[in-house]
Amino acid sequence: MKTAFKFLAFAGLSILAGACTQEDDTSIPDITPVVAFEDFLHSADNTLLTIDGWQNVATAGTVLWKQQIYQGNGYAEFSPFQSTDASTIGWLISPEIDLDKQEGEILRFQSSQSYVSSSQNKLEVFYSTNYDGTNVAAATWTPIVANLPTPDATFFEFQDSGEISLNDITGKVRIAFKYTGSGSNSALDGSYQIDSFRVYYNN
């Protein structure tokens, strides 16, 4: 079962790659000025993800992003498994980030996948400078190139997005994570996890 395997997979990874978060923490000096940060540790495990300023939106189907916690580490997860929705599209949208207040901004986060077997079951990252906070479809969403987990990635093993420069973007922006899949098609009902979201800049 997919749910049962989650705990076995994490247990093994905590031994083999449990230092992932610690390594990532040491890769950015404490003195790096942080513009935005979210560690997704706000509520009980396996509950609807609700964070001040963040928007959790379904534009297809009924599934929304959830709060998950494993061994004290919180993260956001989208999983349409057993939802029966033929199409599931879920957006997790950050608060506004003002990129005019400083220069050299960098976006960085961690992501992982579980039970993803098709490239059509995907996670994408976008930014928008004209999202009005209510109508996702009316906004212009520009893709962000990031290091994201592929179907052959190890389940639940968080990987770093890499340093993504936002320096050429001006004004107030929102960063969005978009999930595409299906709750009724077992080839498209895999899950994605997001953690350690931050925007910082170099002095």
Short mmCIF file of C-alpha atoms in Angstrom, two decimals:
data_model
loop_
_atom_site.label_atom_id
_atom_site.label_comp_id
_atom_site.label_asym_id
_atom_site.label_seq_id
_atom_site.Cartn_x
_atom_site.Cartn_y
_atom_site.Cartn_z
CA MET A 1 0.00 0.00 0.00
CA LYS A 2 1.18 3.47 -0.79
CA THR A 3 0.43 4.90 2.64
CA ALA A 4 2.21 2.11 4.50
CA PHE A 5 5.27 2.36 2.30
CA LYS A 6 5.63 6.03 3.15
CA PHE A 7 6.81 5.18 6.64
CA LEU A 8 9.18 2.43 5.47
CA ALA A 9 10.68 4.69 2.82
CA PHE A 10 11.23 7.54 5.25
CA ALA A 11 12.69 5.22 7.85
CA GLY A 12 15.31 4.02 5.40
CA LEU A 13 16.05 7.50 4.15
CA SER A 14 16.49 8.81 7.66
CA ILE A 15 19.46 6.46 7.93
CA LEU A 16 20.88 6.84 4.42
CA ALA A 17 20.11 10.47 3.71
CA GLY A 18 18.80 11.93 6.92
CA ALA A 19 21.33 14.73 6.83
CA CYS A 20 19.80 16.32 3.75
CA THR A 21 18.24 19.20 5.60
CA GLN A 22 21.31 19.77 7.72
CA GLU A 23 23.57 19.85 4.68
CA ASP A 24 21.26 22.32 3.00
CA ASP A 25 21.19 24.53 6.08
CA THR A 26 24.97 24.74 6.10
CA SER A 27 25.11 25.60 2.39
CA ILE A 28 23.64 29.05 3.06
CA PRO A 29 25.45 31.12 5.69
CA ASP A 30 23.33 32.43 8.57
CA ILE A 31 24.23 35.99 7.60
CA THR A 32 22.53 35.68 4.20
CA PRO A 33 19.62 38.18 4.26
CA VAL A 34 16.33 36.28 3.91
CA VAL A 35 13.41 37.92 2.09
CA ALA A 36 10.93 35.05 2.47
CA PHE A 37 11.03 31.72 4.29
CA GLU A 38 8.62 28.87 4.91
CA ASP A 39 9.35 25.51 6.56
CA PHE A 40 5.76 24.19 6.35
CA LEU A 41 5.46 23.24 10.01
CA HIS A 42 2.26 24.85 11.24
CA SER A 43 -0.44 22.30 12.05
CA ALA A 44 -1.13 18.62 12.66
CA ASP A 45 0.10 15.88 10.37
CA ASN A 46 -2.06 15.10 7.33
CA THR A 47 -4.28 18.17 7.64
CA LEU A 48 -5.21 20.85 5.13
CA LEU A 49 -2.28 23.19 4.60
CA THR A 50 -3.27 26.64 5.86
CA ILE A 51 -0.56 29.29 6.21
CA ASP A 52 -1.03 33.04 6.51
CA GLY A 53 -0.36 34.68 3.16
CA TRP A 54 -0.17 31.41 1.23
CA GLN A 55 -2.96 30.26 -1.06
CA ASN A 56 -4.00 26.64 -1.50
CA VAL A 57 -6.10 26.43 -4.65
CA ALA A 58 -7.60 23.60 -6.73
CA THR A 59 -8.34 24.51 -10.34
CA ALA A 60 -9.31 20.93 -11.25
CA GLY A 61 -10.71 18.34 -8.86
CA THR A 62 -11.20 18.77 -5.12
CA VAL A 63 -7.82 17.84 -3.66
CA LEU A 64 -5.70 20.50 -1.92
CA TRP A 65 -2.16 20.61 -0.57
CA LYS A 66 -1.74 19.12 2.90
CA GLN A 67 0.54 19.57 5.88
CA GLN A 68 2.64 16.49 6.56
CA ILE A 69 5.07 15.86 9.39
CA TYR A 70 7.66 13.11 9.64
CA GLN A 71 10.11 12.87 12.53
CA GLY A 72 9.48 16.50 13.41
CA ASN A 73 10.02 17.80 9.89
CA GLY A 74 7.08 19.58 8.29
CA TYR A 75 6.49 19.77 4.57
CA ALA A 76 3.73 20.42 2.04
CA GLU A 77 2.38 17.49 0.06
CA PHE A 78 -0.06 17.06 -2.79
CA SER A 79 -1.54 13.59 -3.27
CA PRO A 80 -4.75 12.79 -5.19
CA PHE A 81 -4.50 9.09 -4.32
CA GLN A 82 -7.97 7.53 -4.00
CA SER A 83 -9.71 10.88 -4.54
CA THR A 84 -11.51 9.55 -7.68
CA ASP A 85 -11.05 12.95 -9.37
CA ALA A 86 -10.39 12.37 -13.07
CA SER A 87 -8.21 15.48 -13.19
CA THR A 88 -6.40 17.14 -10.31
CA ILE A 89 -4.57 20.45 -10.53
CA GLY A 90 -3.48 22.05 -7.29
CA TRP A 91 -1.65 25.32 -6.76
CA LEU A 92 0.34 26.37 -3.70
CA ILE A 93 1.00 30.09 -4.05
CA SER A 94 3.36 32.14 -1.92
CA PRO A 95 2.65 35.56 -0.43
CA GLU A 96 3.77 38.59 -2.42
CA ILE A 97 7.52 39.10 -2.45
CA ASP A 98 8.81 42.59 -3.25
CA LEU A 99 11.85 42.25 -5.51
CA ASP A 100 12.42 46.01 -5.75
CA LYS A 101 13.66 46.37 -2.18
CA GLN A 102 16.98 44.60 -2.82
CA GLU A 103 19.04 43.08 -5.62
CA GLY A 104 20.46 39.65 -6.37
CA GLU A 105 17.49 37.65 -5.08
CA ILE A 106 17.71 33.87 -5.17
CA LEU A 107 14.91 31.32 -4.85
CA ARG A 108 15.68 27.96 -3.32
CA PHE A 109 13.57 25.06 -2.02
CA GLN A 110 13.53 21.31 -1.62
CA SER A 111 11.19 18.85 -3.31
CA SER A 112 10.63 15.11 -3.53
CA GLN A 113 8.20 12.67 -5.10
CA SER A 114 6.55 9.36 -4.27
CA TYR A 115 4.88 6.85 -6.61
CA VAL A 116 5.28 9.11 -9.65
CA SER A 117 5.65 6.93 -12.72
CA SER A 118 4.71 9.26 -15.59
CA SER A 119 6.03 12.60 -16.79
CA GLN A 120 2.39 13.69 -17.14
CA ASN A 121 2.09 13.45 -13.37
CA LYS A 122 4.15 16.54 -12.69
CA LEU A 123 5.24 19.35 -10.43
CA GLU A 124 5.95 22.76 -11.98
CA VAL A 125 7.12 26.07 -10.55
CA PHE A 126 5.98 29.49 -11.78
CA TYR A 127 6.04 33.14 -10.85
CA SER A 128 3.50 35.87 -11.54
CA THR A 129 3.67 39.64 -11.28
CA ASN A 130 -0.03 40.21 -12.00
CA TYR A 131 -1.87 37.63 -9.91
CA ASP A 132 -4.71 39.44 -8.16
CA GLY A 133 -4.98 36.94 -5.33
CA THR A 134 -8.25 35.42 -6.50
CA ASN A 135 -8.19 34.37 -10.16
CA VAL A 136 -5.37 31.95 -10.92
CA ALA A 137 -6.46 31.45 -14.53
CA ALA A 138 -6.43 35.19 -15.31
CA ALA A 139 -2.84 35.68 -14.19
CA THR A 140 0.26 35.32 -16.32
CA TRP A 141 2.42 32.52 -14.94
CA THR A 142 6.00 32.31 -16.15
CA PRO A 143 7.80 28.97 -15.72
CA ILE A 144 10.78 28.78 -13.38
CA VAL A 145 13.51 26.31 -14.30
CA ALA A 146 14.46 24.30 -11.21
CA ASN A 147 15.94 20.95 -10.29
CA LEU A 148 12.79 18.89 -9.68
CA PRO A 149 12.34 15.16 -8.96
CA THR A 150 11.79 12.91 -11.97
CA PRO A 151 9.83 9.62 -12.00
CA ASP A 152 13.04 7.68 -11.35
CA ALA A 153 13.93 9.69 -8.25
CA THR A 154 14.02 7.88 -4.91
CA PHE A 155 10.70 8.16 -3.10
CA PHE A 156 10.57 10.84 -0.38
CA GLU A 157 14.20 11.83 -0.90
CA PHE A 158 14.28 15.62 -0.86
CA GLN A 159 16.51 17.23 -3.43
CA ASP A 160 17.68 20.79 -3.72
CA SER A 161 16.22 23.04 -6.40
CA GLY A 162 19.52 24.76 -6.93
CA GLU A 163 19.98 28.51 -6.66
CA ILE A 164 17.44 30.16 -8.95
CA SER A 165 18.15 33.77 -9.77
CA LEU A 166 15.21 36.19 -9.55
CA ASN A 167 17.42 39.19 -10.21
CA ASP A 168 15.90 39.97 -13.62
CA ILE A 169 12.36 40.15 -12.23
CA THR A 170 11.04 43.44 -10.89
CA GLY A 171 8.05 44.38 -8.78
CA LYS A 172 6.00 42.21 -6.46
CA VAL A 173 5.83 38.54 -7.37
CA ARG A 174 4.26 35.36 -6.15
CA ILE A 175 5.90 31.96 -6.52
CA ALA A 176 3.59 29.03 -7.26
CA PHE A 177 3.96 25.26 -7.15
CA LYS A 178 1.54 23.54 -9.52
CA TYR A 179 0.64 19.86 -9.31
CA THR A 180 -0.95 18.03 -12.24
CA GLY A 181 -2.28 14.49 -11.99
CA SER A 182 -5.36 12.34 -11.47
CA GLY A 183 -7.09 10.61 -8.59
CA SER A 184 -8.78 8.00 -10.78
CA ASN A 185 -5.81 7.02 -12.94
CA SER A 186 -3.25 5.00 -10.99
CA ALA A 187 -0.54 6.05 -13.44
CA LEU A 188 -1.08 9.70 -12.50
CA ASP A 189 -1.83 9.63 -8.77
CA GLY A 190 1.69 10.07 -7.43
CA SER A 191 2.60 12.63 -4.79
CA TYR A 192 4.98 15.58 -4.56
CA GLN A 193 6.44 17.18 -1.44
CA ILE A 194 7.81 20.71 -0.92
CA ASP A 195 9.99 21.95 1.92
CA SER A 196 12.46 24.68 2.95
CA PHE A 197 11.14 27.44 0.70
CA ARG A 198 13.16 30.65 0.85
CA VAL A 199 14.12 33.72 -1.08
CA TYR A 200 17.34 35.44 -0.06
CA TYR A 201 19.87 37.76 -1.58
CA ASN A 202 23.60 38.28 -1.63
CA ASN A 203 25.06 41.48 -0.23
#
